[in-house]
Amino acid sequence: MSNETKDLNNYLYTSSYDDYNIDSQSIMNLLYVSGPSTCNANMISPQIVSDLHSSIQGAYGVGFELSPSSTEFFNSSIDQENDFYSAYNYNISHKSHEVVAGGGAIVESETKVSASPSSSEADHHHAEDSCKSLMKREADDDGGKDDQCSQKVVKTKKKEEKKQREPRVSFMTKTDVDHLEDGYRWRKYGQKAVKNSPYPRSYYRCTTQKCNVKKRVERSYQDPTVVITTYESQHNHPIPTSRRTAMFSGPAACSYNSSSLSPVSDFIINTPRTFSRDDLFCAPYASMNVNANYQQQQSQEFHHESDYELLNEMFPSVFFKHEP
DNA sequence: CGCCTTTGACCCGCGC
DNA sequence: GCGCGGGTCAAAGGCG
């Protein structure tokens, strides 16, 4: 990690959204989970965030390319009704090619995560879109009685679908760059002025065919240096190699470790073998709470001695302390 | 020429 | 019913 990278003071907030709208104010109120860490915000933290989210969702991956910024890592979920934020702890252990991010709230609150590893999110989206186009078609078709009837059905269906909104993950990054490069290809399909904000919100869609991932980018009106990025749905394809840095040459998919799901949720993030040093540095360092079995596992689970040495070098000793 | 952004119009849900 | 705000569409234009 370069000094230039460290010098830039970037922040990253993350949250899991059940709510449909971003509430910038709410996001700003996110609990501080981690100690300040200097790492590559635009690069790795969103990756970790995304991976975390994907663990919750079942599969969700976003890789971020390098940009000169550093991050304080925030990670939380949002209670939909009360803007209540609870925090994850980011435990890490190393299982072969996996990083396990285990639950354990730092704050005195239960981690509220709607862990819905739905494999049909894309289908939901498809359904929503097709429903929408259907309605549009019906509207265009100068509807008769049948149309009125079907419209009712469609509306009912749509209401039901609305309850099953695409889960979203959003995070805030302190950066000058509006559109953070994340390795995927996006096409901007809209821009809207945001109420009470001088900064517009941009809407992007993944350009890959049959991929329904969308993302919204807006700058916080409270802190113009903060960019709020919200991802919706999940990629059903790997990151385009042409746009992907060597660092993220592996698959972005994550698996959901249901067997280890605790009340505060455990996650498995599959990481490519090329998982960078900064990657490892950023996430666990953000909130240091160690899996109690970590040290017992580490000697067996690190396939390469250098891995452990590397981590030892990167993480403060406190990170590896035993918990009672 | 393909891909992308821009931007005004449009649709829809929601609150009053 | 109306107005507002969020989200999307699609034509037009820019760029490499």
mmCIF file of C-alpha atoms (C1' of nucleotides) in Angstrom:
data_model
loop_
_atom_site.group_PDB
_atom_site.id
_atom_site.type_symbol
_atom_site.label_atom_id
_atom_site.label_comp_id
_atom_site.label_asym_id
_atom_site.label_seq_id
_atom_site.Cartn_x
_atom_site.Cartn_y
_atom_site.Cartn_z
ATOM 1 C CA MET A 1 0.000 0.000 0.000
ATOM 2 C CA SER A 2 1.430 3.265 -0.983
ATOM 3 C CA ASN A 3 1.750 6.268 1.205
ATOM 4 C CA GLU A 4 -0.244 8.232 -1.275
ATOM 5 C CA THR A 5 -3.014 5.797 -0.800
ATOM 6 C CA LYS A 6 -2.816 6.069 2.917
ATOM 7 C CA ASP A 7 -2.774 9.786 2.835
ATOM 8 C CA LEU A 8 -6.095 10.088 1.207
ATOM 9 C CA ASN A 9 -8.701 10.104 3.800
ATOM 10 C CA ASN A 10 -11.522 8.022 2.539
ATOM 11 C CA TYR A 11 -14.322 6.506 4.410
ATOM 12 C CA LEU A 12 -16.467 3.611 3.661
ATOM 13 C CA TYR A 13 -19.805 2.909 5.158
ATOM 14 C CA THR A 14 -21.768 -0.124 4.355
ATOM 15 C CA SER A 15 -25.253 -1.167 5.009
ATOM 16 C CA SER A 16 -27.707 -3.749 3.973
ATOM 17 C CA TYR A 17 -30.867 -2.233 2.738
ATOM 18 C CA ASP A 18 -34.294 -3.593 3.049
ATOM 19 C CA ASP A 19 -35.731 -0.215 2.525
ATOM 20 C CA TYR A 20 -36.144 0.966 -0.965
ATOM 21 C CA ASN A 21 -34.814 4.440 -0.639
ATOM 22 C CA ILE A 22 -31.507 5.643 0.489
ATOM 23 C CA ASP A 23 -31.683 7.898 3.419
ATOM 24 C CA SER A 24 -28.497 9.830 3.368
ATOM 25 C CA GLN A 25 -29.083 11.141 6.802
ATOM 26 C CA SER A 26 -29.556 7.663 8.071
ATOM 27 C CA ILE A 27 -26.474 6.416 6.422
ATOM 28 C CA MET A 28 -24.500 9.165 7.966
ATOM 29 C CA ASN A 29 -25.652 7.933 11.311
ATOM 30 C CA LEU A 30 -24.184 4.526 10.851
ATOM 31 C CA LEU A 31 -22.455 3.156 13.830
ATOM 32 C CA TYR A 32 -18.805 3.267 13.784
ATOM 33 C CA VAL A 33 -17.708 -0.272 13.874
ATOM 34 C CA SER A 34 -14.119 -0.278 13.026
ATOM 35 C CA GLY A 35 -11.116 1.511 14.113
ATOM 36 C CA PRO A 36 -9.626 3.635 11.441
ATOM 37 C CA SER A 37 -7.799 1.639 8.948
ATOM 38 C CA THR A 38 -5.977 2.776 5.972
ATOM 39 C CA CYS A 39 -6.626 0.697 3.020
ATOM 40 C CA ASN A 40 -7.753 0.949 -0.484
ATOM 41 C CA ALA A 41 -11.267 2.146 -0.225
ATOM 42 C CA ASN A 42 -12.397 2.044 -3.755
ATOM 43 C CA MET A 43 -10.573 -1.099 -4.338
ATOM 44 C CA ILE A 44 -11.009 -3.540 -1.601
ATOM 45 C CA SER A 45 -13.480 -2.319 0.857
ATOM 46 C CA PRO A 46 -16.377 -2.364 -1.502
ATOM 47 C CA GLN A 47 -15.222 -5.800 -2.419
ATOM 48 C CA ILE A 48 -15.388 -6.892 1.126
ATOM 49 C CA VAL A 49 -18.621 -5.087 1.616
ATOM 50 C CA SER A 50 -20.028 -6.653 -1.403
ATOM 51 C CA ASP A 51 -18.765 -10.029 -0.463
ATOM 52 C CA LEU A 52 -20.284 -9.639 2.908
ATOM 53 C CA HIS A 53 -23.517 -8.691 1.348
ATOM 54 C CA SER A 54 -23.296 -11.511 -1.048
ATOM 55 C CA SER A 55 -22.816 -13.852 1.788
ATOM 56 C CA ILE A 56 -26.039 -12.590 3.153
ATOM 57 C CA GLN A 57 -27.784 -12.713 -0.118
ATOM 58 C CA GLY A 58 -26.347 -15.992 -1.123
ATOM 59 C CA ALA A 59 -24.229 -14.795 -3.900
ATOM 60 C CA TYR A 60 -23.136 -11.320 -4.646
ATOM 61 C CA GLY A 61 -19.858 -10.100 -5.858
ATOM 62 C CA VAL A 62 -18.349 -6.797 -6.641
ATOM 63 C CA GLY A 63 -14.751 -6.186 -7.273
ATOM 64 C CA PHE A 64 -13.211 -2.804 -7.114
ATOM 65 C CA GLU A 65 -10.336 -1.565 -8.997
ATOM 66 C CA LEU A 66 -7.609 0.389 -7.552
ATOM 67 C CA SER A 67 -7.968 4.045 -7.054
ATOM 68 C CA PRO A 68 -5.923 6.255 -4.858
ATOM 69 C CA SER A 69 -7.857 6.377 -1.686
ATOM 70 C CA SER A 70 -7.892 4.975 1.737
ATOM 71 C CA THR A 71 -10.714 3.965 3.905
ATOM 72 C CA GLU A 72 -12.236 3.726 7.233
ATOM 73 C CA PHE A 73 -14.390 0.750 7.102
ATOM 74 C CA PHE A 74 -17.909 0.836 8.348
ATOM 75 C CA ASN A 75 -20.155 -2.088 8.210
ATOM 76 C CA SER A 76 -23.653 -2.341 9.455
ATOM 77 C CA SER A 77 -27.133 -3.284 8.689
ATOM 78 C CA ILE A 78 -30.071 -1.009 8.900
ATOM 79 C CA ASP A 79 -33.262 -1.655 10.624
ATOM 80 C CA GLN A 80 -35.840 -0.701 8.155
ATOM 81 C CA GLU A 81 -38.272 1.075 10.376
ATOM 82 C CA ASN A 82 -36.266 2.794 12.990
ATOM 83 C CA ASP A 83 -33.102 3.644 11.223
ATOM 84 C CA PHE A 84 -31.566 1.431 13.758
ATOM 85 C CA TYR A 85 -28.114 0.397 12.955
ATOM 86 C CA SER A 86 -26.436 -2.612 14.273
ATOM 87 C CA ALA A 87 -22.963 -3.615 13.547
ATOM 88 C CA TYR A 88 -21.216 -6.642 12.360
ATOM 89 C CA ASN A 89 -17.987 -7.707 13.616
ATOM 90 C CA TYR A 90 -15.669 -8.925 11.065
ATOM 91 C CA ASN A 91 -14.122 -12.117 12.219
ATOM 92 C CA ILE A 92 -11.742 -13.684 9.914
ATOM 93 C CA SER A 93 -10.286 -17.076 9.631
ATOM 94 C CA HIS A 94 -8.662 -18.617 6.728
ATOM 95 C CA LYS A 95 -9.938 -21.828 5.314
ATOM 96 C CA SER A 96 -8.026 -22.672 2.285
ATOM 97 C CA HIS A 97 -9.388 -20.127 -0.146
ATOM 98 C CA GLU A 98 -12.039 -18.810 2.093
ATOM 99 C CA VAL A 99 -12.252 -15.944 4.448
ATOM 100 C CA VAL A 100 -14.853 -16.376 7.073
ATOM 101 C CA ALA A 101 -16.470 -13.264 8.330
ATOM 102 C CA GLY A 102 -18.280 -14.201 11.449
ATOM 103 C CA GLY A 103 -20.883 -12.338 13.397
ATOM 104 C CA GLY A 104 -20.541 -10.816 16.790
ATOM 105 C CA ALA A 105 -21.889 -7.411 17.461
ATOM 106 C CA ILE A 106 -19.603 -4.871 18.940
ATOM 107 C CA VAL A 107 -22.413 -2.708 20.047
ATOM 108 C CA GLU A 108 -25.065 -3.884 22.410
ATOM 109 C CA SER A 109 -27.488 -4.674 19.745
ATOM 110 C CA GLU A 110 -28.511 -7.623 17.798
ATOM 111 C CA THR A 111 -27.306 -7.712 14.298
ATOM 112 C CA LYS A 112 -30.392 -7.473 12.223
ATOM 113 C CA VAL A 113 -29.788 -8.990 8.903
ATOM 114 C CA SER A 114 -32.369 -10.328 6.594
ATOM 115 C CA ALA A 115 -30.240 -13.167 5.428
ATOM 116 C CA SER A 116 -32.225 -14.282 2.487
ATOM 117 C CA PRO A 117 -29.984 -16.265 0.236
ATOM 118 C CA SER A 118 -32.518 -16.203 -2.465
ATOM 119 C CA SER A 119 -31.297 -17.684 -5.647
ATOM 120 C CA SER A 120 -34.136 -16.157 -7.525
ATOM 121 C CA GLU A 121 -33.499 -12.534 -7.052
ATOM 122 C CA ALA A 122 -32.720 -12.109 -10.662
ATOM 123 C CA ASP A 123 -35.909 -13.894 -11.422
ATOM 124 C CA HIS A 124 -37.783 -11.541 -9.213
ATOM 125 C CA HIS A 125 -36.318 -8.724 -11.083
ATOM 126 C CA HIS A 126 -37.142 -10.316 -14.346
ATOM 127 C CA ALA A 127 -40.638 -10.829 -13.149
ATOM 128 C CA GLU A 128 -40.881 -7.254 -12.131
ATOM 129 C CA ASP A 129 -39.571 -6.041 -15.420
ATOM 130 C CA SER A 130 -41.734 -8.331 -17.435
ATOM 131 C CA CYS A 131 -44.646 -7.325 -15.326
ATOM 132 C CA LYS A 132 -43.904 -3.736 -16.008
ATOM 133 C CA SER A 133 -43.589 -4.255 -19.696
ATOM 134 C CA LEU A 134 -46.749 -6.246 -19.617
ATOM 135 C CA MET A 135 -48.562 -3.382 -17.994
ATOM 136 C CA LYS A 136 -47.119 -1.033 -20.491
ATOM 137 C CA ARG A 137 -48.201 -3.210 -23.328
ATOM 138 C CA GLU A 138 -51.658 -3.480 -21.886
ATOM 139 C CA ALA A 139 -51.843 0.237 -21.524
ATOM 140 C CA ASP A 140 -50.735 0.663 -25.094
ATOM 141 C CA ASP A 141 -53.235 -1.844 -26.326
ATOM 142 C CA ASP A 142 -56.243 0.327 -25.546
ATOM 143 C CA GLY A 143 -57.521 -2.200 -23.092
ATOM 144 C CA GLY A 144 -60.963 -3.730 -22.954
ATOM 145 C CA LYS A 145 -62.651 -5.659 -20.204
ATOM 146 C CA ASP A 146 -60.120 -8.402 -20.287
ATOM 147 C CA ASP A 147 -57.400 -5.857 -19.906
ATOM 148 C CA GLN A 148 -59.041 -4.284 -16.929
ATOM 149 C CA CYS A 149 -59.275 -7.644 -15.337
ATOM 150 C CA SER A 150 -55.723 -8.559 -16.122
ATOM 151 C CA GLN A 151 -54.525 -5.197 -14.973
ATOM 152 C CA LYS A 152 -56.029 -5.860 -11.602
ATOM 153 C CA VAL A 153 -54.241 -9.143 -11.461
ATOM 154 C CA VAL A 154 -51.044 -7.519 -12.566
ATOM 155 C CA LYS A 155 -51.375 -4.791 -10.004
ATOM 156 C CA THR A 156 -51.958 -7.315 -7.285
ATOM 157 C CA LYS A 157 -48.987 -9.271 -8.436
ATOM 158 C CA LYS A 158 -46.892 -6.171 -8.540
ATOM 159 C CA LYS A 159 -47.857 -5.232 -5.037
ATOM 160 C CA GLU A 160 -46.782 -8.627 -3.874
ATOM 161 C CA GLU A 161 -43.572 -8.306 -5.756
ATOM 162 C CA LYS A 162 -42.915 -4.955 -4.321
ATOM 163 C CA LYS A 163 -42.778 -6.466 -0.896
ATOM 164 C CA GLN A 164 -40.008 -8.672 -2.169
ATOM 165 C CA ARG A 165 -37.842 -5.852 -3.326
ATOM 166 C CA GLU A 166 -34.370 -6.577 -4.399
ATOM 167 C CA PRO A 167 -32.091 -6.451 -1.423
ATOM 168 C CA ARG A 168 -29.578 -3.747 -1.716
ATOM 169 C CA VAL A 169 -26.252 -2.963 -0.370
ATOM 170 C CA SER A 170 -24.913 0.491 -0.217
ATOM 171 C CA PHE A 171 -21.845 2.125 1.087
ATOM 172 C CA MET A 172 -20.352 5.510 1.334
ATOM 173 C CA THR A 173 -16.934 6.343 0.093
ATOM 174 C CA LYS A 174 -15.086 9.508 0.606
ATOM 175 C CA THR A 175 -13.748 10.191 -2.799
ATOM 176 C CA ASP A 176 -13.585 12.773 -5.491
ATOM 177 C CA VAL A 177 -14.611 10.226 -8.049
ATOM 178 C CA ASP A 178 -18.330 10.035 -8.608
ATOM 179 C CA HIS A 179 -18.461 6.701 -10.268
ATOM 180 C CA LEU A 180 -16.192 4.260 -8.539
ATOM 181 C CA GLU A 181 -14.679 1.698 -10.816
ATOM 182 C CA ASP A 182 -15.660 -1.750 -9.675
ATOM 183 C CA GLY A 183 -14.571 -3.922 -12.536
ATOM 184 C CA TYR A 184 -17.995 -4.362 -14.057
ATOM 185 C CA ARG A 185 -19.269 -2.500 -17.043
ATOM 186 C CA TRP A 186 -22.104 -0.117 -16.427
ATOM 187 C CA ARG A 187 -24.335 1.908 -18.644
ATOM 188 C CA LYS A 188 -25.863 5.021 -17.268
ATOM 189 C CA TYR A 189 -29.567 5.042 -17.971
ATOM 190 C CA GLY A 190 -30.756 7.970 -15.966
ATOM 191 C CA GLN A 191 -29.982 10.839 -13.756
ATOM 192 C CA LYS A 192 -32.300 12.571 -11.402
ATOM 193 C CA ALA A 193 -32.078 15.529 -9.143
ATOM 194 C CA VAL A 194 -32.296 14.517 -5.541
ATOM 195 C CA LYS A 195 -34.615 16.377 -3.288
ATOM 196 C CA ASN A 196 -32.834 18.618 -0.824
ATOM 197 C CA SER A 197 -29.563 17.923 -2.518
ATOM 198 C CA PRO A 198 -27.685 19.917 -5.086
ATOM 199 C CA TYR A 199 -26.161 16.713 -6.345
ATOM 200 C CA PRO A 200 -27.928 14.489 -8.836
ATOM 201 C CA ARG A 201 -28.365 10.749 -8.500
ATOM 202 C CA SER A 202 -27.131 8.631 -11.338
ATOM 203 C CA TYR A 203 -28.589 5.298 -12.332
ATOM 204 C CA TYR A 204 -26.439 2.606 -13.848
ATOM 205 C CA ARG A 205 -27.221 -0.827 -15.195
ATOM 206 C CA CYS A 206 -24.806 -3.651 -15.767
ATOM 207 C CA THR A 207 -24.226 -3.916 -19.485
ATOM 208 C CA THR A 208 -23.865 -7.658 -19.464
ATOM 209 C CA GLN A 209 -26.799 -9.347 -21.097
ATOM 210 C CA LYS A 210 -29.326 -10.876 -18.745
ATOM 211 C CA CYS A 211 -27.610 -9.306 -15.806
ATOM 212 C CA ASN A 212 -30.044 -7.181 -13.884
ATOM 213 C CA VAL A 213 -27.720 -5.540 -11.470
ATOM 214 C CA LYS A 214 -28.295 -1.862 -11.047
ATOM 215 C CA LYS A 215 -26.445 0.701 -9.156
ATOM 216 C CA ARG A 216 -27.192 4.178 -7.995
ATOM 217 C CA VAL A 217 -24.583 6.727 -7.292
ATOM 218 C CA GLU A 218 -25.153 9.965 -5.514
ATOM 219 C CA ARG A 219 -23.110 12.396 -3.596
ATOM 220 C CA SER A 220 -24.076 13.143 -0.061
ATOM 221 C CA TYR A 221 -25.452 16.601 0.348
ATOM 222 C CA GLN A 222 -24.221 16.643 3.904
ATOM 223 C CA ASP A 223 -20.713 15.777 3.005
ATOM 224 C CA PRO A 224 -20.054 16.417 -0.662
ATOM 225 C CA THR A 225 -16.871 14.452 -0.414
ATOM 226 C CA VAL A 226 -18.865 11.319 0.283
ATOM 227 C CA VAL A 227 -20.266 9.272 -2.547
ATOM 228 C CA ILE A 228 -23.127 6.922 -1.791
ATOM 229 C CA THR A 229 -23.198 3.881 -4.006
ATOM 230 C CA THR A 230 -26.082 1.441 -3.885
ATOM 231 C CA TYR A 231 -26.076 -1.913 -5.606
ATOM 232 C CA GLU A 232 -29.227 -3.811 -6.364
ATOM 233 C CA SER A 233 -29.463 -7.460 -7.247
ATOM 234 C CA GLN A 234 -26.549 -9.664 -8.061
ATOM 235 C CA HIS A 235 -24.299 -10.261 -10.997
ATOM 236 C CA ASN A 236 -24.833 -13.564 -12.725
ATOM 237 C CA HIS A 237 -21.507 -13.449 -14.478
ATOM 238 C CA PRO A 238 -17.885 -12.930 -13.647
ATOM 239 C CA ILE A 239 -16.262 -9.575 -13.787
ATOM 240 C CA PRO A 240 -15.312 -8.817 -17.382
ATOM 241 C CA THR A 241 -11.673 -9.718 -17.682
ATOM 242 C CA SER A 242 -10.896 -6.785 -19.862
ATOM 243 C CA ARG A 243 -11.851 -4.399 -17.128
ATOM 244 C CA ARG A 244 -10.646 -6.433 -14.258
ATOM 245 C CA THR A 245 -7.359 -5.961 -12.610
ATOM 246 C CA ALA A 246 -5.112 -8.904 -12.075
ATOM 247 C CA MET A 247 -5.825 -8.640 -8.429
ATOM 248 C CA PHE A 248 -9.361 -9.814 -8.932
ATOM 249 C CA SER A 249 -8.775 -12.380 -11.529
ATOM 250 C CA GLY A 250 -10.695 -14.965 -9.598
ATOM 251 C CA PRO A 251 -14.403 -15.499 -9.367
ATOM 252 C CA ALA A 252 -16.380 -12.937 -7.500
ATOM 253 C CA ALA A 253 -19.026 -15.314 -6.383
ATOM 254 C CA CYS A 254 -19.527 -15.968 -2.753
ATOM 255 C CA SER A 255 -21.110 -18.784 -0.934
ATOM 256 C CA TYR A 256 -23.420 -18.669 1.950
ATOM 257 C CA ASN A 257 -22.408 -20.804 4.824
ATOM 258 C CA SER A 258 -25.800 -21.750 6.118
ATOM 259 C CA SER A 259 -24.416 -24.410 8.336
ATOM 260 C CA SER A 260 -22.568 -21.890 10.359
ATOM 261 C CA LEU A 261 -25.278 -19.326 10.441
ATOM 262 C CA SER A 262 -25.474 -17.990 13.927
ATOM 263 C CA PRO A 263 -27.987 -15.498 15.243
ATOM 264 C CA VAL A 264 -25.599 -12.811 14.212
ATOM 265 C CA SER A 265 -24.775 -14.515 10.993
ATOM 266 C CA ASP A 266 -21.626 -16.048 9.715
ATOM 267 C CA PHE A 267 -20.417 -15.564 6.236
ATOM 268 C CA ILE A 268 -18.041 -17.248 3.952
ATOM 269 C CA ILE A 269 -16.418 -15.173 1.360
ATOM 270 C CA ASN A 270 -14.731 -17.100 -1.325
ATOM 271 C CA THR A 271 -11.675 -15.266 -2.299
ATOM 272 C CA PRO A 272 -9.509 -15.804 -5.264
ATOM 273 C CA ARG A 273 -6.036 -17.066 -4.726
ATOM 274 C CA THR A 274 -4.862 -13.757 -5.983
ATOM 275 C CA PHE A 275 -6.497 -12.133 -3.048
ATOM 276 C CA SER A 276 -4.306 -9.210 -2.509
ATOM 277 C CA ARG A 277 -2.454 -8.146 0.480
ATOM 278 C CA ASP A 278 -4.536 -5.043 0.741
ATOM 279 C CA ASP A 279 -7.660 -7.081 0.574
ATOM 280 C CA LEU A 280 -6.728 -9.015 3.593
ATOM 281 C CA PHE A 281 -5.534 -5.960 5.304
ATOM 282 C CA CYS A 282 -8.588 -3.923 4.938
ATOM 283 C CA ALA A 283 -11.438 -6.079 5.980
ATOM 284 C CA PRO A 284 -10.269 -7.708 9.163
ATOM 285 C CA TYR A 285 -8.419 -4.707 10.284
ATOM 286 C CA ALA A 286 -11.588 -2.772 10.080
ATOM 287 C CA SER A 287 -13.032 -4.454 13.089
ATOM 288 C CA MET A 288 -10.857 -6.719 14.980
ATOM 289 C CA ASN A 289 -12.557 -9.536 16.662
ATOM 290 C CA VAL A 290 -11.050 -12.880 16.254
ATOM 291 C CA ASN A 291 -12.576 -16.210 15.796
ATOM 292 C CA ALA A 292 -11.747 -18.091 18.938
ATOM 293 C CA ASN A 293 -10.589 -21.047 16.966
ATOM 294 C CA TYR A 294 -8.517 -19.052 14.663
ATOM 295 C CA GLN A 295 -5.159 -19.849 16.029
ATOM 296 C CA GLN A 296 -5.981 -23.492 16.262
ATOM 297 C CA GLN A 297 -7.061 -23.478 12.713
ATOM 298 C CA GLN A 298 -4.452 -21.355 11.198
ATOM 299 C CA SER A 299 -1.614 -23.806 11.228
ATOM 300 C CA GLN A 300 -3.755 -26.383 9.506
ATOM 301 C CA GLU A 301 -5.586 -24.151 7.198
ATOM 302 C CA PHE A 302 -2.922 -22.043 5.713
ATOM 303 C CA HIS A 303 -1.684 -24.017 2.853
ATOM 304 C CA HIS A 304 1.315 -21.843 2.535
ATOM 305 C CA GLU A 305 3.318 -20.776 5.463
ATOM 306 C CA SER A 306 3.804 -17.464 3.809
ATOM 307 C CA ASP A 307 0.108 -16.804 4.053
ATOM 308 C CA TYR A 308 0.186 -16.869 7.739
ATOM 309 C CA GLU A 309 3.321 -14.845 7.903
ATOM 310 C CA LEU A 310 1.763 -12.367 5.604
ATOM 311 C CA LEU A 311 -1.276 -12.012 7.762
ATOM 312 C CA ASN A 312 0.803 -11.842 10.851
ATOM 313 C CA GLU A 313 2.693 -9.073 9.315
ATOM 314 C CA MET A 314 -0.361 -7.231 8.219
ATOM 315 C CA PHE A 315 -2.562 -7.540 11.260
ATOM 316 C CA PRO A 316 -1.735 -6.216 14.640
ATOM 317 C CA SER A 317 -1.086 -8.769 17.281
ATOM 318 C CA VAL A 318 -4.320 -7.933 18.947
ATOM 319 C CA PHE A 319 -6.066 -9.352 16.002
ATOM 320 C CA PHE A 320 -4.814 -12.775 16.793
ATOM 321 C CA LYS A 321 -5.460 -12.747 20.455
ATOM 322 C CA HIS A 322 -7.408 -15.566 21.956
ATOM 323 C CA GLU A 323 -10.852 -14.900 23.165
ATOM 324 C CA PRO A 324 -11.880 -16.399 26.441
ATOM 325 C "C1'" DC B 1 -19.551 1.586 -35.705
ATOM 326 C "C1'" DG B 2 -20.251 0.307 -31.152
ATOM 327 C "C1'" DC B 3 -20.610 1.865 -26.730
ATOM 328 C "C1'" DC B 4 -21.582 5.272 -23.683
ATOM 329 C "C1'" DT B 5 -23.684 9.620 -21.643
ATOM 330 C "C1'" DT B 6 -27.130 13.086 -21.639
ATOM 331 C "C1'" DT B 7 -31.633 14.559 -20.932
ATOM 332 C "C1'" DG B 8 -36.509 15.351 -21.371
ATOM 333 C "C1'" DA B 9 -40.550 12.668 -21.147
ATOM 334 C "C1'" DC B 10 -43.007 9.303 -19.093
ATOM 335 C "C1'" DC B 11 -44.726 5.974 -15.548
ATOM 336 C "C1'" DC B 12 -45.862 4.828 -10.998
ATOM 337 C "C1'" DG B 13 -46.565 5.040 -6.035
ATOM 338 C "C1'" DC B 14 -47.692 7.757 -2.309
ATOM 339 C "C1'" DG B 15 -49.353 11.430 0.586
ATOM 340 C "C1'" DC B 16 -52.512 15.131 1.046
ATOM 341 C "C1'" DG C 1 -57.851 13.903 -8.005
ATOM 342 C "C1'" DC C 2 -53.628 16.204 -7.873
ATOM 343 C "C1'" DG C 3 -48.934 17.086 -7.177
ATOM 344 C "C1'" DC C 4 -44.508 15.424 -5.975
ATOM 345 C "C1'" DG C 5 -40.585 12.518 -6.097
ATOM 346 C "C1'" DG C 6 -38.263 8.298 -7.495
ATOM 347 C "C1'" DG C 7 -37.207 5.413 -11.195
ATOM 348 C "C1'" DT C 8 -36.995 4.243 -16.177
ATOM 349 C "C1'" DC C 9 -37.174 4.841 -21.158
ATOM 350 C "C1'" DA C 10 -35.369 6.128 -25.398
ATOM 351 C "C1'" DA C 11 -33.780 9.410 -28.798
ATOM 352 C "C1'" DA C 12 -29.920 12.141 -29.753
ATOM 353 C "C1'" DG C 13 -25.339 13.076 -29.639
ATOM 354 C "C1'" DG C 14 -20.336 12.340 -28.262
ATOM 355 C "C1'" DC C 15 -16.226 9.687 -28.297
ATOM 356 C "C1'" DG C 16 -12.571 6.401 -29.378
#
